[in-house]
Short mmCIF file of C-alpha atoms and ligand atoms in Angstrom, two decimals:
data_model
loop_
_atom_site.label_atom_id
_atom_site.label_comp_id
_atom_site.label_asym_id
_atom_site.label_seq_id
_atom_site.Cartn_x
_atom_site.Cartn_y
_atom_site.Cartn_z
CA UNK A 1 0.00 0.00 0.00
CA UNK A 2 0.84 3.61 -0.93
CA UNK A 3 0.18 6.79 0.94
CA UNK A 4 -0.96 9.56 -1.12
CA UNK A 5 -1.18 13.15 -1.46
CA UNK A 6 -4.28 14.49 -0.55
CA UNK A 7 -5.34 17.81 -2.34
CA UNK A 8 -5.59 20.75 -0.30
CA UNK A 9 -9.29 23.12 -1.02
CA UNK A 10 -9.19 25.20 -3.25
CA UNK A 11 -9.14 22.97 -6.41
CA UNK A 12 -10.93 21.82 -9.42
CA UNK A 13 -10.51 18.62 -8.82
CA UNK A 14 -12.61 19.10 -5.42
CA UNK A 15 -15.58 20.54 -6.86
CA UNK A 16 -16.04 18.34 -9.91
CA UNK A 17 -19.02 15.56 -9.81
CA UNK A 18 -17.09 11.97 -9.57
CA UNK A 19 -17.81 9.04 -12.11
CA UNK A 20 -19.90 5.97 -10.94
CA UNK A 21 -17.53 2.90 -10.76
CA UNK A 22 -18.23 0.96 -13.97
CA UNK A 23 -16.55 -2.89 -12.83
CA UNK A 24 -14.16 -3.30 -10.31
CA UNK A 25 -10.64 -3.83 -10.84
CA UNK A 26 -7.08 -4.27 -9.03
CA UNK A 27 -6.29 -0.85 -9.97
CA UNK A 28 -9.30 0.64 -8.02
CA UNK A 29 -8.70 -1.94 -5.09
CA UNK A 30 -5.26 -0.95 -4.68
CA UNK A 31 -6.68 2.72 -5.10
CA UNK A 32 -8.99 2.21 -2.10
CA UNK A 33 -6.25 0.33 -0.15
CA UNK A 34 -4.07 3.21 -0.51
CA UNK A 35 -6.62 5.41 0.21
CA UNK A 36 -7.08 3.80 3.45
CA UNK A 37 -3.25 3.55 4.01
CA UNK A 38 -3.74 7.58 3.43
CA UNK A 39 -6.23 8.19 5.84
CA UNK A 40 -4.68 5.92 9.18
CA UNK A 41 -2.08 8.43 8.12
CA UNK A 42 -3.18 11.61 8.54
CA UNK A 43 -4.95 10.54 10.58
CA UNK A 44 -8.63 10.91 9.55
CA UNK A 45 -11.80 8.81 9.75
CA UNK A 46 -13.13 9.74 6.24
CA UNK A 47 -11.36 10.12 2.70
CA UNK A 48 -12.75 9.83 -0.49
CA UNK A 49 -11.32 9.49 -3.54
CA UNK A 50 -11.54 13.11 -5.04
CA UNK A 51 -8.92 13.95 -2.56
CA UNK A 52 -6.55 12.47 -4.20
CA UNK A 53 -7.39 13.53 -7.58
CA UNK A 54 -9.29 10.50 -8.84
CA UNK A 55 -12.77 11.54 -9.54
CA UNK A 56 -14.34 8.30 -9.12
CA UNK A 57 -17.17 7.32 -6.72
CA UNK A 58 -15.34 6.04 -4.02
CA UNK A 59 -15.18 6.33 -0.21
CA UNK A 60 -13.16 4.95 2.81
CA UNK A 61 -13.81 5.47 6.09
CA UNK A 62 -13.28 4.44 9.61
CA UNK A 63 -14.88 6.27 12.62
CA UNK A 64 -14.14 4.19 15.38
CA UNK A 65 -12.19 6.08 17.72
CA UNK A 66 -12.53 4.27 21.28
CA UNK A 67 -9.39 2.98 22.24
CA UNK A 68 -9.60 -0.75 22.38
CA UNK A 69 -11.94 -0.68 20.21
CA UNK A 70 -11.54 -2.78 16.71
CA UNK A 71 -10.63 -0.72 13.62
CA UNK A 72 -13.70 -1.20 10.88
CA UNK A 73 -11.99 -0.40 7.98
CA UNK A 74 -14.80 0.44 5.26
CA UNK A 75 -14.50 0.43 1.10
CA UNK A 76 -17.64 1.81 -0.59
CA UNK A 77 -17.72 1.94 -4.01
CA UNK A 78 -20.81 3.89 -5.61
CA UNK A 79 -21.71 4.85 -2.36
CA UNK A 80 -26.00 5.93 -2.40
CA UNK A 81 -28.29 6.55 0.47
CA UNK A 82 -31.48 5.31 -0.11
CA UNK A 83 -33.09 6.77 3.02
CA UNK A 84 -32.41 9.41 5.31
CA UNK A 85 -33.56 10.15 8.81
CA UNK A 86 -36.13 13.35 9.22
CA UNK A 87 -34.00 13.77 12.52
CA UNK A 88 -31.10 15.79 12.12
CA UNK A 89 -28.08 16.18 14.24
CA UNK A 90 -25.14 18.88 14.17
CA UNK A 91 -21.37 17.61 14.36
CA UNK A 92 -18.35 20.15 14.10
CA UNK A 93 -16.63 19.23 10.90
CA UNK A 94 -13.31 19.33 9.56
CA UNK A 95 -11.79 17.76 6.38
CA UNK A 96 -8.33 16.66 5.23
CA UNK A 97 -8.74 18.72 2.59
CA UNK A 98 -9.43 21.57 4.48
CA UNK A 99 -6.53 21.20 7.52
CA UNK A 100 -7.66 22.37 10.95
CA UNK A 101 -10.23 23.97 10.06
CA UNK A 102 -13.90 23.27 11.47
CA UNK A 103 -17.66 24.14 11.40
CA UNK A 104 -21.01 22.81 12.45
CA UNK A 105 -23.30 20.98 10.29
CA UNK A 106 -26.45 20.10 10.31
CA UNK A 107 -27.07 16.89 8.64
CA UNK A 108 -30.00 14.33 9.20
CA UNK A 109 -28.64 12.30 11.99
CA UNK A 110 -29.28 8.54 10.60
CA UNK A 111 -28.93 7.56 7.05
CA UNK A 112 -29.64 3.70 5.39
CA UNK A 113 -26.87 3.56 2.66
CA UNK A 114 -25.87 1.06 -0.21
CA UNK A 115 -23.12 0.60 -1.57
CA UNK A 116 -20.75 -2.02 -3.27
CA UNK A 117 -17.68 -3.57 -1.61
CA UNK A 118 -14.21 -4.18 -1.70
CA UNK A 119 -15.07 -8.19 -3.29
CA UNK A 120 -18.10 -5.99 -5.37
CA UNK A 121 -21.05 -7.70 -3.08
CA UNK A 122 -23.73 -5.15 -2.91
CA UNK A 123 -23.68 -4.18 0.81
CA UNK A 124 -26.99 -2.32 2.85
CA UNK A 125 -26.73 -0.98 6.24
CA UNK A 126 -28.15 1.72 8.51
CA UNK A 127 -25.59 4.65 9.85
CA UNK A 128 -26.26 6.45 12.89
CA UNK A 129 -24.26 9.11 15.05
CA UNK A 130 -20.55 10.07 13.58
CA UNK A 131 -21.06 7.16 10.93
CA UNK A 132 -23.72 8.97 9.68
CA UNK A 133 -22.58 12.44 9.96
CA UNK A 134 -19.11 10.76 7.88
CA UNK A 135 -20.63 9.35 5.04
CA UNK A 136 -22.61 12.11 4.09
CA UNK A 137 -19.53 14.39 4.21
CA UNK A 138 -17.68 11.62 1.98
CA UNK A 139 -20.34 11.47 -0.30
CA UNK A 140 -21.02 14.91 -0.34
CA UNK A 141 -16.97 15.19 -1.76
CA UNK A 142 -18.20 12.67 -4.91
CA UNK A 143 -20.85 15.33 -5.79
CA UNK A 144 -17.86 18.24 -5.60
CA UNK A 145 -19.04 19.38 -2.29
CA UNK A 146 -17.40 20.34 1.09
CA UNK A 147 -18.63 21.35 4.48
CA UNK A 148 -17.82 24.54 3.99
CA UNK A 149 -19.92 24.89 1.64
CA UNK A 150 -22.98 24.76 4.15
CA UNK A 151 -21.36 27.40 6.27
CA UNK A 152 -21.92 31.12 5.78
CA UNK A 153 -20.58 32.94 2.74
CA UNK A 154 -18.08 35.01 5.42
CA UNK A 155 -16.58 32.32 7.35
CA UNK A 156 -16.48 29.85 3.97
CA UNK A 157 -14.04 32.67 2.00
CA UNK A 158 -12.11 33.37 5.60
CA UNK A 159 -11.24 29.60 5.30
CA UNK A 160 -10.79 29.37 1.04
CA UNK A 161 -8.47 32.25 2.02
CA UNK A 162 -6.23 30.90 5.03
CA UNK A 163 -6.02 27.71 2.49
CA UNK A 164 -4.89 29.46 -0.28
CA UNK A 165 -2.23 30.92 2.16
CA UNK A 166 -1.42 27.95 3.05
CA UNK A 167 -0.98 26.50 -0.52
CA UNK A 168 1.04 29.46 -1.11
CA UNK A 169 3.43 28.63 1.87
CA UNK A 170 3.86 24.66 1.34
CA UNK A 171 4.73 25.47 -2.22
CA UNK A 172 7.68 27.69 -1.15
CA UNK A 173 9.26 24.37 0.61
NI1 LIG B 1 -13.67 15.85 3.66
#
């Protein structure tokens, strides 16, 4: 497995609608493996695969965070929520794309999702809590869209422009 680079907001690549996964293939297992690899890295409980500059439908996640508690690796390829709760619940974001920064979102708070898996089995399964809240920010990155996008118009440029500063200073290194 590879670690990758993960693309820093602002860029095209972020905002463009990703590609539905045709057949799977090594390529796009070792993709999602790598994209896992690049997550445990960083470390974050969500990537998908926009982030690193494939604009394909495809998501990785892992949001357990109790210590002791088993890692659940997840691979979801053409990722799709069927049904959504009317609840709603409100989780401070943040995004790897988008380093330490963070805002509140309202989302609805459980969501029943299908997907296909790493061995292509079609997969169902109900997501509540920060499972929920994480795959509709991963999904939400396959349709071009980031949590800052839901914030206010002020405090979304403040943060486009703090990133662009901070393109500006990696690329002087
Ligand atoms: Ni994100």
């Amino acid at each position: 497995m590879t670690k990758r680079p993960i693309l820093i907001h602002p860029d095209p690549r972020l905002k463009k609608v990703s590609a539905p996964v045709p057949d799977l293939s090594d390529d796009l297992r070792r993709l999602a493996d790598d994209m896992l690899e690049t997550m445990y890295d960083a470390p974050g409980i969500g990537l998908a695969a926009p982030q690193v500059g494939v604009n394909t439908r495809l998501i990785v996640l892992d949001c357990v965070k109790a210590e002791g508690e088993a890692p659940r690796p997840l691979i979801m390829f053409n990722p799709e929520i069927v049904a959504a709760s009317d609840e709603r619940s409100v989780y401070e974001e943040g995004c790897l794309s988008i380093p330490e920064q963070y805002g509140e979102v309202e989302r609805p708070a459980e969501v029943s999702l299908r997907w296909i898996d790493r061995d292509g089995r079609e997969q169902q399964e109900d997501f509540a809590g920060l499972w929920a809240t994480c795959v509709q920010h991963e999904i939400d990155h396959l349709d071009g869209k980031l949590f800052i996008d839901y914030l206010k118009p002020l405090r979304r440029q403040l943060i486009t422009r703090r990133m662009q500063k901070l393109k500006r200073e990696r690329a002087r290194v």
